[in-house]
């Protein structure tokens, strides 16, 4: 990662993912020099060599990346880019809101202007048809397919984990606990937005997430391959009549249906996606100031995100005074993520949604128990922090109250890693994020994408993201601004705060958590 003038390039490394516990880290009596003595580039270069073993790397320039700050800006940028599309639009999302007529009108407008434009949309089958036969995501998209039959393809992924009698018995409101198409990729021509946001009104108005725009053809092409490969193992939405639609399994799909042959379907996914992660190296390595490492989770056989995350949290190449911020809207980390957070030698800040910023706050039925369930899980984590003596502070995000005027929900997820700037700042346990006098330009590494880093994310859902590593101080400052904007609405909480008064969790929530696990679901 050197010159800003070098061309963009992509290279690949062969990888074989295996579930292995990380070795216990041992420490030398000689401290690692901070980046003032050992250049940031050399520290990151050593760290990148660990990521190179997991999958592809795409080298780009920092000025090809834009960080969008909030939901309304995300929506306006998405609409603007769609209206200007000339060749392709691909959208991978959990669902498109059934009333998102304005967004669909933007796609329609682009299709009318260019007969060469091809539109491919991938959603989840369970979430996309949940309201059928009433208006739904499926019915909204079926209308677009009827109008542009040769230019539009709608695909819906169905988990192989929910079939037969289990599918019939599990209520629609909670069946997503058995697996979803959870990737968020919004590609338009040679730009792609990586995010955790879905495409519905709350994600465009008052639900906080992250949104990174990459203006790079190699990046956009790579994630297009991820999108279209996912489409090839998904149901096709067919608009049968002016008022009806069905999901069918095309004979041209390179895998059997997940409803009739779930095990064979899973094996096919592994074989289809492996080439994306194990291609041969490109012959001309490039020089750049920023590298992107795409990561995937396609249970049960492919997962490059989890080892990348654990590698970063335990890297022996980073100075010991490094700090990190880890966030997830739904805080229920996979046990291996929890272990990595607790054993990391770096000072950490955890940020998650408060119950009043949880999208399920005051929901009807069993889903209304979820905010309390996440409180219980957060308290258990804080108990583990105390017992392990980890250097971690825990924060909850709240901006008003869900359902009330000016109330927001929190849906952001990711990791930011900040290197210390000089020896004076490098105080053990001192986070550059929490230190207002820090002169650190900002994080050099971030993890972005769709994953919530849970057992469900890595055991049931399909996820996509990327590790971004940069030496560009302008981009580092933008990442720092992104961190600070999220922390602005946060408050530190402790173990005691989560077990008194209205935060006390009842027996019913504890029993519900146990039952979900017993029947094979996950939060």
Short mmCIF file of C-alpha atoms in Angstrom, two decimals:
data_model
loop_
_atom_site.label_atom_id
_atom_site.label_comp_id
_atom_site.label_asym_id
_atom_site.label_seq_id
_atom_site.Cartn_x
_atom_site.Cartn_y
_atom_site.Cartn_z
CA UNK A 1 0.00 0.00 0.00
CA UNK A 2 2.06 2.91 -1.27
CA UNK A 3 1.31 5.28 -4.12
CA UNK A 4 -2.07 6.92 -4.72
CA UNK A 5 -1.41 6.97 -8.47
CA UNK A 6 -1.14 3.26 -9.09
CA UNK A 7 -3.94 1.44 -10.94
CA UNK A 8 -6.51 -0.66 -9.16
CA UNK A 9 -5.87 -4.40 -9.16
CA UNK A 10 -7.18 -7.57 -7.64
CA UNK A 11 -5.31 -10.65 -6.55
CA UNK A 12 -6.42 -13.89 -4.97
CA UNK A 13 -4.98 -16.41 -2.57
CA UNK A 14 -5.99 -20.00 -2.07
CA UNK A 15 -7.58 -20.75 1.27
CA UNK A 16 -9.09 -23.67 3.13
CA UNK A 17 -11.26 -22.65 6.08
CA UNK A 18 -10.97 -24.80 9.17
CA UNK A 19 -12.41 -24.28 12.64
CA UNK A 20 -9.37 -24.02 14.89
CA UNK A 21 -9.04 -22.28 18.25
CA UNK A 22 -6.50 -19.46 18.34
CA UNK A 23 -3.32 -20.18 20.23
CA UNK A 24 -2.88 -18.46 23.55
CA UNK A 25 -0.78 -15.36 22.94
CA UNK A 26 2.57 -15.06 24.71
CA UNK A 27 4.27 -11.73 25.28
CA UNK A 28 7.87 -10.68 24.91
CA UNK A 29 9.46 -8.49 27.55
CA UNK A 30 10.45 -6.12 24.74
CA UNK A 31 7.45 -3.96 23.76
CA UNK A 32 6.48 -3.48 20.14
CA UNK A 33 7.40 -0.01 18.98
CA UNK A 34 4.49 2.31 18.16
CA UNK A 35 4.01 3.51 14.57
CA UNK A 36 6.20 6.60 15.14
CA UNK A 37 9.20 4.22 15.27
CA UNK A 38 7.92 1.44 13.05
CA UNK A 39 5.99 2.81 10.09
CA UNK A 40 2.24 2.26 9.95
CA UNK A 41 2.68 0.75 6.49
CA UNK A 42 5.07 -1.94 7.75
CA UNK A 43 2.80 -2.81 10.69
CA UNK A 44 -0.20 -3.11 8.39
CA UNK A 45 1.84 -5.02 5.84
CA UNK A 46 2.59 -7.72 8.39
CA UNK A 47 -1.07 -7.82 9.42
CA UNK A 48 -2.25 -8.05 5.81
CA UNK A 49 -0.13 -11.15 5.29
CA UNK A 50 -2.41 -12.95 7.76
CA UNK A 51 -5.50 -11.89 5.81
CA UNK A 52 -3.91 -12.86 2.49
CA UNK A 53 -4.17 -16.49 3.54
CA UNK A 54 -7.96 -16.28 3.90
CA UNK A 55 -9.00 -15.08 0.46
CA UNK A 56 -8.85 -12.37 -2.19
CA UNK A 57 -7.42 -8.89 -1.78
CA UNK A 58 -8.42 -5.91 -3.93
CA UNK A 59 -6.04 -2.94 -3.90
CA UNK A 60 -7.60 0.48 -4.44
CA UNK A 61 -7.06 4.15 -3.59
CA UNK A 62 -8.64 5.90 -0.63
CA UNK A 63 -10.32 8.48 -2.84
CA UNK A 64 -12.39 5.65 -4.36
CA UNK A 65 -14.20 5.24 -1.03
CA UNK A 66 -16.94 7.38 0.47
CA UNK A 67 -18.47 6.85 3.91
CA UNK A 68 -22.14 7.83 4.10
CA UNK A 69 -23.15 9.15 7.49
CA UNK A 70 -26.85 8.41 7.96
CA UNK A 71 -29.99 6.74 6.61
CA UNK A 72 -31.45 9.69 4.68
CA UNK A 73 -28.12 10.34 2.94
CA UNK A 74 -27.91 6.62 2.14
CA UNK A 75 -31.38 6.67 0.59
CA UNK A 76 -30.70 9.76 -1.52
CA UNK A 77 -27.38 8.35 -2.74
CA UNK A 78 -29.00 5.02 -3.61
CA UNK A 79 -31.82 6.65 -5.57
CA UNK A 80 -29.44 8.96 -7.41
CA UNK A 81 -27.14 6.15 -8.46
CA UNK A 82 -30.05 3.94 -9.55
CA UNK A 83 -31.56 6.72 -11.69
CA UNK A 84 -28.22 7.12 -13.46
CA UNK A 85 -27.61 3.40 -14.05
CA UNK A 86 -26.66 2.46 -17.61
CA UNK A 87 -25.63 -1.22 -17.60
CA UNK A 88 -26.42 -3.05 -14.40
CA UNK A 89 -28.12 -2.86 -11.05
CA UNK A 90 -27.75 -5.68 -8.55
CA UNK A 91 -29.34 -5.51 -5.12
CA UNK A 92 -28.83 -8.17 -2.44
CA UNK A 93 -30.91 -7.52 0.65
CA UNK A 94 -32.97 -9.29 3.26
CA UNK A 95 -36.10 -7.61 1.92
CA UNK A 96 -37.48 -4.53 0.19
CA UNK A 97 -40.29 -2.92 2.14
CA UNK A 98 -43.71 -3.65 0.64
CA UNK A 99 -44.47 0.07 0.43
CA UNK A 100 -41.18 1.19 -1.13
CA UNK A 101 -42.87 2.39 -4.31
CA UNK A 102 -40.51 5.37 -4.66
CA UNK A 103 -37.45 3.13 -4.74
CA UNK A 104 -39.07 0.81 -7.28
CA UNK A 105 -40.06 3.86 -9.35
CA UNK A 106 -36.38 4.86 -9.50
CA UNK A 107 -35.55 1.41 -10.89
CA UNK A 108 -38.43 1.69 -13.35
CA UNK A 109 -37.20 5.11 -14.48
CA UNK A 110 -33.71 3.76 -15.13
CA UNK A 111 -35.10 0.78 -17.08
CA UNK A 112 -37.20 3.06 -19.24
CA UNK A 113 -34.16 5.18 -20.12
CA UNK A 114 -31.89 2.27 -21.06
CA UNK A 115 -32.90 -0.94 -22.79
CA UNK A 116 -29.39 -2.25 -22.13
CA UNK A 117 -29.86 -2.03 -18.37
CA UNK A 118 -30.15 -5.35 -16.53
CA UNK A 119 -31.59 -5.48 -13.01
CA UNK A 120 -31.05 -8.40 -10.63
CA UNK A 121 -32.61 -8.38 -7.16
CA UNK A 122 -32.02 -10.99 -4.46
CA UNK A 123 -34.04 -11.13 -1.24
CA UNK A 124 -34.87 -13.75 1.35
CA UNK A 125 -37.79 -16.04 0.52
CA UNK A 126 -39.18 -16.28 4.05
CA UNK A 127 -39.07 -12.55 4.77
CA UNK A 128 -40.01 -11.60 1.21
CA UNK A 129 -43.25 -13.61 1.22
CA UNK A 130 -44.17 -13.29 4.89
CA UNK A 131 -47.25 -11.10 4.22
CA UNK A 132 -48.51 -13.09 1.20
CA UNK A 133 -51.23 -13.07 -0.10
CA UNK A 134 -51.47 -9.49 1.21
CA UNK A 135 -49.10 -6.84 -0.24
CA UNK A 136 -45.52 -7.97 0.31
CA UNK A 137 -41.96 -7.59 -0.91
CA UNK A 138 -42.70 -10.36 -3.42
CA UNK A 139 -45.84 -8.70 -4.81
CA UNK A 140 -44.05 -5.34 -5.12
CA UNK A 141 -41.19 -6.85 -7.13
CA UNK A 142 -43.49 -9.09 -9.19
CA UNK A 143 -45.10 -5.92 -10.61
CA UNK A 144 -41.68 -4.70 -11.78
CA UNK A 145 -40.96 -8.07 -13.36
CA UNK A 146 -44.26 -7.96 -15.29
CA UNK A 147 -43.43 -4.55 -16.68
CA UNK A 148 -39.85 -5.42 -17.75
CA UNK A 149 -39.80 -9.22 -18.24
CA UNK A 150 -36.57 -9.34 -20.25
CA UNK A 151 -34.56 -6.87 -18.17
CA UNK A 152 -35.48 -7.81 -14.59
CA UNK A 153 -34.78 -10.97 -12.61
CA UNK A 154 -36.04 -11.47 -9.06
CA UNK A 155 -34.52 -14.22 -6.94
CA UNK A 156 -35.40 -15.33 -3.41
CA UNK A 157 -33.05 -17.45 -1.32
CA UNK A 158 -34.54 -20.08 0.97
CA UNK A 159 -32.58 -21.55 3.86
CA UNK A 160 -32.02 -25.33 3.75
CA UNK A 161 -32.46 -25.38 7.55
CA UNK A 162 -36.24 -24.93 7.57
CA UNK A 163 -38.07 -27.68 5.72
CA UNK A 164 -40.80 -30.28 6.18
CA UNK A 165 -42.79 -30.39 9.41
CA UNK A 166 -40.58 -27.81 11.12
CA UNK A 167 -41.42 -25.22 8.46
CA UNK A 168 -45.12 -25.92 8.87
CA UNK A 169 -45.03 -25.58 12.64
CA UNK A 170 -42.78 -22.51 13.11
CA UNK A 171 -44.79 -19.23 13.00
CA UNK A 172 -43.90 -16.89 10.13
CA UNK A 173 -43.07 -14.08 12.54
CA UNK A 174 -40.11 -15.98 14.01
CA UNK A 175 -39.12 -18.47 11.28
CA UNK A 176 -36.18 -16.27 10.27
CA UNK A 177 -34.41 -17.66 13.35
CA UNK A 178 -33.58 -20.73 11.22
CA UNK A 179 -31.60 -18.89 8.56
CA UNK A 180 -31.84 -16.04 6.07
CA UNK A 181 -30.32 -14.43 3.00
CA UNK A 182 -28.73 -11.61 5.01
CA UNK A 183 -26.21 -10.13 2.53
CA UNK A 184 -26.47 -6.40 1.73
CA UNK A 185 -24.89 -5.46 -1.61
CA UNK A 186 -26.10 -2.51 -3.68
CA UNK A 187 -24.25 -2.44 -7.01
CA UNK A 188 -24.89 0.11 -9.74
CA UNK A 189 -22.66 0.04 -12.86
CA UNK A 190 -19.11 0.28 -11.44
CA UNK A 191 -19.98 1.31 -7.88
CA UNK A 192 -21.14 -0.79 -4.96
CA UNK A 193 -22.42 0.10 -1.50
CA UNK A 194 -21.55 -2.30 1.32
CA UNK A 195 -23.89 -1.91 4.25
CA UNK A 196 -25.87 -3.63 6.96
CA UNK A 197 -29.04 -1.77 5.98
CA UNK A 198 -32.05 -3.33 4.31
CA UNK A 199 -34.27 -1.44 1.86
CA UNK A 200 -37.29 -0.14 3.77
CA UNK A 201 -38.51 3.16 5.17
CA UNK A 202 -36.94 2.87 8.64
CA UNK A 203 -33.51 2.17 7.11
CA UNK A 204 -33.99 5.36 5.06
CA UNK A 205 -35.11 7.57 7.95
CA UNK A 206 -34.41 6.66 11.57
CA UNK A 207 -32.44 3.41 11.77
CA UNK A 208 -28.71 3.95 12.14
CA UNK A 209 -26.39 1.69 10.15
CA UNK A 210 -23.12 1.92 8.19
CA UNK A 211 -22.77 2.60 4.46
CA UNK A 212 -19.52 2.52 2.46
CA UNK A 213 -19.47 3.38 -1.27
CA UNK A 214 -16.70 1.86 -3.41
CA UNK A 215 -16.20 3.49 -6.82
CA UNK A 216 -14.11 0.65 -8.25
CA UNK A 217 -14.92 -1.72 -11.09
CA UNK A 218 -12.86 -4.64 -9.66
CA UNK A 219 -14.62 -4.29 -6.30
CA UNK A 220 -18.04 -4.01 -7.92
CA UNK A 221 -17.31 -6.94 -10.24
CA UNK A 222 -16.22 -9.16 -7.35
CA UNK A 223 -19.35 -8.54 -5.33
CA UNK A 224 -21.45 -8.96 -8.49
CA UNK A 225 -20.06 -12.49 -8.72
CA UNK A 226 -21.07 -13.08 -5.10
CA UNK A 227 -24.57 -11.75 -5.84
CA UNK A 228 -25.13 -13.75 -9.03
CA UNK A 229 -23.75 -16.96 -7.54
CA UNK A 230 -26.23 -16.54 -4.68
CA UNK A 231 -29.00 -15.96 -7.21
CA UNK A 232 -28.11 -19.20 -8.97
CA UNK A 233 -28.98 -21.19 -5.83
CA UNK A 234 -32.21 -19.32 -5.14
CA UNK A 235 -35.85 -19.52 -6.19
CA UNK A 236 -37.02 -17.51 -9.19
CA UNK A 237 -39.98 -15.17 -8.69
CA UNK A 238 -42.44 -15.58 -11.56
CA UNK A 239 -45.28 -13.15 -12.18
CA UNK A 240 -47.95 -15.61 -13.30
CA UNK A 241 -50.86 -13.21 -13.80
CA UNK A 242 -51.47 -9.47 -13.26
CA UNK A 243 -52.32 -10.25 -9.63
CA UNK A 244 -50.37 -13.40 -8.70
CA UNK A 245 -46.82 -14.68 -8.39
CA UNK A 246 -45.07 -17.92 -7.50
CA UNK A 247 -41.60 -19.10 -6.57
CA UNK A 248 -40.15 -21.78 -8.83
CA UNK A 249 -36.87 -23.69 -8.91
CA UNK A 250 -35.37 -23.41 -12.43
CA UNK A 251 -33.92 -26.58 -13.89
CA UNK A 252 -30.88 -24.50 -14.91
CA UNK A 253 -29.94 -23.84 -11.27
CA UNK A 254 -26.61 -25.58 -10.52
CA UNK A 255 -27.98 -26.98 -7.24
CA UNK A 256 -31.06 -28.91 -6.11
CA UNK A 257 -33.85 -27.18 -4.22
CA UNK A 258 -33.15 -26.59 -0.50
CA UNK A 259 -36.68 -27.80 0.26
CA UNK A 260 -36.29 -31.21 -1.38
CA UNK A 261 -32.55 -31.90 -1.00
CA UNK A 262 -31.17 -29.61 1.72
CA UNK A 263 -27.90 -31.51 2.24
CA UNK A 264 -27.07 -31.64 -1.48
CA UNK A 265 -28.04 -27.97 -1.79
CA UNK A 266 -25.55 -27.05 0.95
CA UNK A 267 -22.76 -29.05 -0.71
CA UNK A 268 -23.44 -27.31 -4.02
CA UNK A 269 -23.15 -23.88 -2.43
CA UNK A 270 -19.72 -24.77 -1.06
CA UNK A 271 -18.44 -25.92 -4.44
CA UNK A 272 -19.88 -22.89 -6.27
CA UNK A 273 -18.43 -20.27 -3.94
CA UNK A 274 -15.03 -21.84 -3.37
CA UNK A 275 -13.58 -20.45 -6.65
CA UNK A 276 -14.35 -16.93 -5.42
CA UNK A 277 -12.05 -17.53 -2.47
CA UNK A 278 -9.37 -19.68 -4.10
CA UNK A 279 -8.56 -18.13 -7.47
CA UNK A 280 -4.99 -17.97 -8.73
CA UNK A 281 -2.95 -14.80 -8.11
CA UNK A 282 -3.02 -11.97 -10.65
CA UNK A 283 0.34 -11.57 -12.43
CA UNK A 284 0.81 -7.82 -11.77
CA UNK A 285 0.64 -6.82 -8.10
CA UNK A 286 -0.29 -3.16 -7.61
CA UNK A 287 0.76 -0.38 -5.30
CA UNK A 288 -1.99 1.45 -3.43
CA UNK A 289 -2.80 3.06 -0.11
CA UNK A 290 -5.86 0.93 0.68
CA UNK A 291 -6.65 -2.78 0.49
CA UNK A 292 -10.02 -4.50 0.64
CA UNK A 293 -10.43 -8.12 1.76
CA UNK A 294 -13.92 -9.46 0.92
CA UNK A 295 -15.18 -11.93 3.52
CA UNK A 296 -18.06 -14.41 3.33
CA UNK A 297 -20.08 -16.61 5.64
CA UNK A 298 -22.04 -19.38 3.94
CA UNK A 299 -22.80 -22.00 6.59
CA UNK A 300 -21.79 -24.61 7.28
CA UNK A 301 -18.66 -24.95 5.14
CA UNK A 302 -17.47 -21.45 4.16
CA UNK A 303 -16.57 -18.75 6.64
CA UNK A 304 -13.71 -16.31 6.07
CA UNK A 305 -15.13 -13.48 8.17
CA UNK A 306 -14.82 -15.19 11.55
CA UNK A 307 -11.12 -16.10 11.19
CA UNK A 308 -10.40 -12.60 9.83
CA UNK A 309 -12.12 -10.99 12.82
CA UNK A 310 -10.33 -13.23 15.32
CA UNK A 311 -6.99 -12.69 13.60
CA UNK A 312 -7.34 -8.91 13.87
CA UNK A 313 -8.33 -8.99 17.54
CA UNK A 314 -5.31 -11.11 18.42
CA UNK A 315 -2.71 -9.92 15.91
CA UNK A 316 0.85 -10.11 17.19
CA UNK A 317 1.90 -7.61 14.52
CA UNK A 318 -0.04 -4.69 16.01
CA UNK A 319 1.37 -2.56 18.87
CA UNK A 320 0.09 -3.54 22.30
CA UNK A 321 -1.39 -0.05 22.78
CA UNK A 322 -3.72 -0.58 19.82
CA UNK A 323 -7.41 -0.01 20.58
CA UNK A 324 -10.61 -1.20 18.95
CA UNK A 325 -14.32 -0.43 18.77
CA UNK A 326 -16.66 -3.37 18.17
CA UNK A 327 -20.36 -2.83 17.51
CA UNK A 328 -23.42 -4.92 16.75
CA UNK A 329 -27.04 -3.85 16.96
CA UNK A 330 -27.95 -7.24 18.38
CA UNK A 331 -25.24 -8.17 20.88
CA UNK A 332 -25.02 -11.93 21.03
CA UNK A 333 -21.52 -12.71 19.72
CA UNK A 334 -20.58 -16.15 18.52
CA UNK A 335 -18.66 -17.95 21.33
CA UNK A 336 -15.42 -17.70 19.35
CA UNK A 337 -15.94 -13.94 18.88
CA UNK A 338 -16.63 -13.58 22.59
CA UNK A 339 -13.45 -15.50 23.39
CA UNK A 340 -11.44 -13.24 21.07
CA UNK A 341 -12.88 -10.06 22.58
CA UNK A 342 -12.11 -11.25 26.10
CA UNK A 343 -8.57 -12.43 25.31
CA UNK A 344 -7.53 -9.55 23.04
CA UNK A 345 -4.41 -7.74 24.28
CA UNK A 346 -5.88 -4.43 23.06
CA UNK A 347 -8.18 -2.06 24.92
CA UNK A 348 -11.72 -2.48 23.60
CA UNK A 349 -14.95 -0.52 23.48
CA UNK A 350 -18.19 -2.43 22.84
CA UNK A 351 -21.21 -0.56 21.46
CA UNK A 352 -24.68 -2.05 21.10
CA UNK A 353 -28.32 -0.98 21.02
CA UNK A 354 -30.08 -0.18 24.26
CA UNK A 355 -33.51 -1.82 24.63
CA UNK A 356 -35.07 1.53 23.66
CA UNK A 357 -33.13 1.48 20.38
CA UNK A 358 -33.82 -2.18 19.58
CA UNK A 359 -36.04 -2.71 16.54
CA UNK A 360 -38.16 -5.22 18.47
CA UNK A 361 -38.91 -2.84 21.37
CA UNK A 362 -42.61 -3.07 22.29
CA UNK A 363 -43.24 -5.61 19.50
CA UNK A 364 -46.23 -7.90 19.80
CA UNK A 365 -45.86 -11.55 20.74
CA UNK A 366 -42.65 -13.43 21.42
CA UNK A 367 -40.50 -10.97 19.43
CA UNK A 368 -41.28 -8.37 22.10
CA UNK A 369 -39.08 -10.40 24.47
CA UNK A 370 -35.98 -9.84 22.34
CA UNK A 371 -34.78 -6.53 23.85
CA UNK A 372 -34.82 -8.13 27.31
CA UNK A 373 -33.06 -11.21 25.92
CA UNK A 374 -30.23 -9.04 24.57
CA UNK A 375 -29.99 -7.31 27.96
CA UNK A 376 -29.50 -10.72 29.58
CA UNK A 377 -26.84 -11.66 27.04
CA UNK A 378 -25.05 -8.32 27.54
CA UNK A 379 -25.00 -8.85 31.32
CA UNK A 380 -23.55 -12.33 30.89
CA UNK A 381 -20.81 -10.83 28.71
CA UNK A 382 -19.99 -8.21 31.35
CA UNK A 383 -19.73 -10.95 33.97
CA UNK A 384 -17.19 -12.67 31.69
CA UNK A 385 -15.31 -9.36 31.26
CA UNK A 386 -15.04 -9.00 35.05
CA UNK A 387 -13.89 -12.57 35.56
CA UNK A 388 -11.31 -12.43 32.75
CA UNK A 389 -10.13 -8.93 33.75
CA UNK A 390 -10.33 -7.87 30.10
CA UNK A 391 -9.75 -4.19 29.26
CA UNK A 392 -13.22 -3.54 27.85
CA UNK A 393 -15.78 -0.79 28.33
CA UNK A 394 -19.40 -1.45 27.37
CA UNK A 395 -21.69 1.19 25.87
CA UNK A 396 -25.34 1.26 24.83
CA UNK A 397 -26.68 3.46 22.02
CA UNK A 398 -29.91 5.38 22.45
CA UNK A 399 -31.41 8.21 20.42
CA UNK A 400 -34.90 8.73 21.79
CA UNK A 401 -37.24 5.77 22.13
CA UNK A 402 -38.48 3.42 19.42
CA UNK A 403 -42.05 4.21 18.43
CA UNK A 404 -41.98 7.73 19.86
CA UNK A 405 -41.38 11.00 18.05
CA UNK A 406 -37.71 11.37 17.00
CA UNK A 407 -36.97 7.85 18.23
CA UNK A 408 -34.29 5.89 16.37
CA UNK A 409 -33.23 2.25 16.21
CA UNK A 410 -29.63 1.03 16.06
CA UNK A 411 -28.51 -1.50 13.46
CA UNK A 412 -24.81 -0.74 12.90
CA UNK A 413 -22.19 -3.43 13.02
CA UNK A 414 -18.44 -3.53 12.55
CA UNK A 415 -14.94 -3.29 13.93
CA UNK A 416 -12.53 -0.34 13.91
CA UNK A 417 -8.86 -0.79 14.89
CA UNK A 418 -6.75 2.25 15.77
CA UNK A 419 -2.96 2.16 16.08
CA UNK A 420 -1.24 4.41 18.65
CA UNK A 421 0.49 7.45 17.15
CA UNK A 422 3.46 7.87 19.46
CA UNK A 423 4.88 6.64 22.75
CA UNK A 424 3.37 9.53 24.69
CA UNK A 425 -0.14 8.47 23.68
CA UNK A 426 0.50 4.77 24.03
CA UNK A 427 -0.78 4.35 27.57
CA UNK A 428 -1.95 0.79 28.32
CA UNK A 429 -5.71 0.64 28.53
CA UNK A 430 -6.11 4.04 26.87
CA UNK A 431 -8.36 4.06 23.80
CA UNK A 432 -7.71 6.66 21.12
CA UNK A 433 -11.47 6.78 20.68
CA UNK A 434 -12.04 7.68 24.32
CA UNK A 435 -9.06 10.07 24.50
CA UNK A 436 -10.13 13.52 23.18
CA UNK A 437 -6.49 14.69 23.19
CA UNK A 438 -5.35 11.87 20.93
CA UNK A 439 -3.66 12.99 17.73
CA UNK A 440 -4.19 9.62 16.03
CA UNK A 441 -5.65 10.27 12.57
CA UNK A 442 -8.12 7.45 13.16
CA UNK A 443 -8.59 3.72 12.54
CA UNK A 444 -6.34 2.05 9.99
CA UNK A 445 -8.52 -1.07 9.80
CA UNK A 446 -12.27 -1.58 9.71
CA UNK A 447 -14.62 -4.50 9.15
CA UNK A 448 -17.89 -3.68 7.40
CA UNK A 449 -20.79 -5.71 6.08
CA UNK A 450 -24.04 -7.48 6.92
CA UNK A 451 -23.01 -9.81 9.75
CA UNK A 452 -24.08 -9.38 13.38
CA UNK A 453 -21.25 -11.78 14.40
CA UNK A 454 -23.64 -14.18 16.15
CA UNK A 455 -24.10 -17.94 16.16
CA UNK A 456 -26.93 -17.38 13.71
CA UNK A 457 -24.73 -15.24 11.43
CA UNK A 458 -22.10 -17.95 11.25
CA UNK A 459 -24.30 -21.01 11.56
CA UNK A 460 -27.48 -20.19 9.62
CA UNK A 461 -27.43 -16.94 7.60
CA UNK A 462 -25.59 -15.94 4.43
CA UNK A 463 -23.35 -12.92 5.06
CA UNK A 464 -20.93 -10.75 3.11
CA UNK A 465 -18.53 -8.02 4.15
CA UNK A 466 -14.99 -6.75 3.83
CA UNK A 467 -11.96 -5.87 5.90
CA UNK A 468 -10.59 -2.51 4.80
CA UNK A 469 -7.00 -1.54 5.61
CA UNK A 470 -5.53 1.88 4.80
CA UNK A 471 -2.48 4.08 5.30
CA UNK A 472 -4.28 7.15 3.97
CA UNK A 473 -4.74 9.66 6.78
CA UNK A 474 -7.74 11.29 5.10
CA UNK A 475 -9.64 7.99 5.06
CA UNK A 476 -8.50 7.24 8.60
CA UNK A 477 -9.97 10.56 9.71
CA UNK A 478 -13.26 9.69 7.98
CA UNK A 479 -13.36 6.39 9.87
CA UNK A 480 -12.69 8.25 13.12
CA UNK A 481 -15.57 10.63 12.33
CA UNK A 482 -17.79 7.60 11.70
CA UNK A 483 -16.84 6.16 15.11
CA UNK A 484 -17.45 9.44 16.91
CA UNK A 485 -20.84 9.92 15.27
CA UNK A 486 -21.97 6.54 16.64
CA UNK A 487 -20.47 7.11 20.08
CA UNK A 488 -22.22 10.50 20.34
CA UNK A 489 -25.46 8.76 21.36
CA UNK A 490 -23.89 6.17 23.63
CA UNK A 491 -23.64 5.75 27.39
CA UNK A 492 -21.32 3.46 29.30
CA UNK A 493 -23.12 0.79 31.34
CA UNK A 494 -21.88 -1.73 33.83
CA UNK A 495 -22.90 -5.13 35.08
CA UNK A 496 -25.03 -3.66 37.86
CA UNK A 497 -26.92 -1.35 35.48
CA UNK A 498 -28.32 -4.38 33.64
CA UNK A 499 -29.78 -6.25 36.59
CA UNK A 500 -31.79 -3.67 38.51
CA UNK A 501 -35.16 -1.98 38.08
CA UNK A 502 -36.65 -2.11 34.60
CA UNK A 503 -33.54 -3.86 33.24
CA UNK A 504 -34.16 -6.97 35.34
CA UNK A 505 -34.92 -9.91 33.03
CA UNK A 506 -37.82 -12.19 33.92
CA UNK A 507 -38.00 -15.97 33.93
CA UNK A 508 -40.17 -16.04 30.79
CA UNK A 509 -37.38 -14.50 28.68
CA UNK A 510 -34.85 -16.99 30.02
CA UNK A 511 -37.15 -19.92 29.19
CA UNK A 512 -37.84 -18.55 25.70
CA UNK A 513 -34.08 -18.30 25.00
CA UNK A 514 -33.65 -21.90 26.10
CA UNK A 515 -36.52 -23.14 23.90
CA UNK A 516 -35.20 -21.36 20.79
CA UNK A 517 -31.86 -23.08 21.23
CA UNK A 518 -33.44 -26.48 21.82
CA UNK A 519 -35.46 -26.40 18.57
CA UNK A 520 -32.49 -25.33 16.48
CA UNK A 521 -33.01 -21.58 16.14
CA UNK A 522 -30.71 -18.71 17.09
CA UNK A 523 -30.84 -14.98 17.80
#
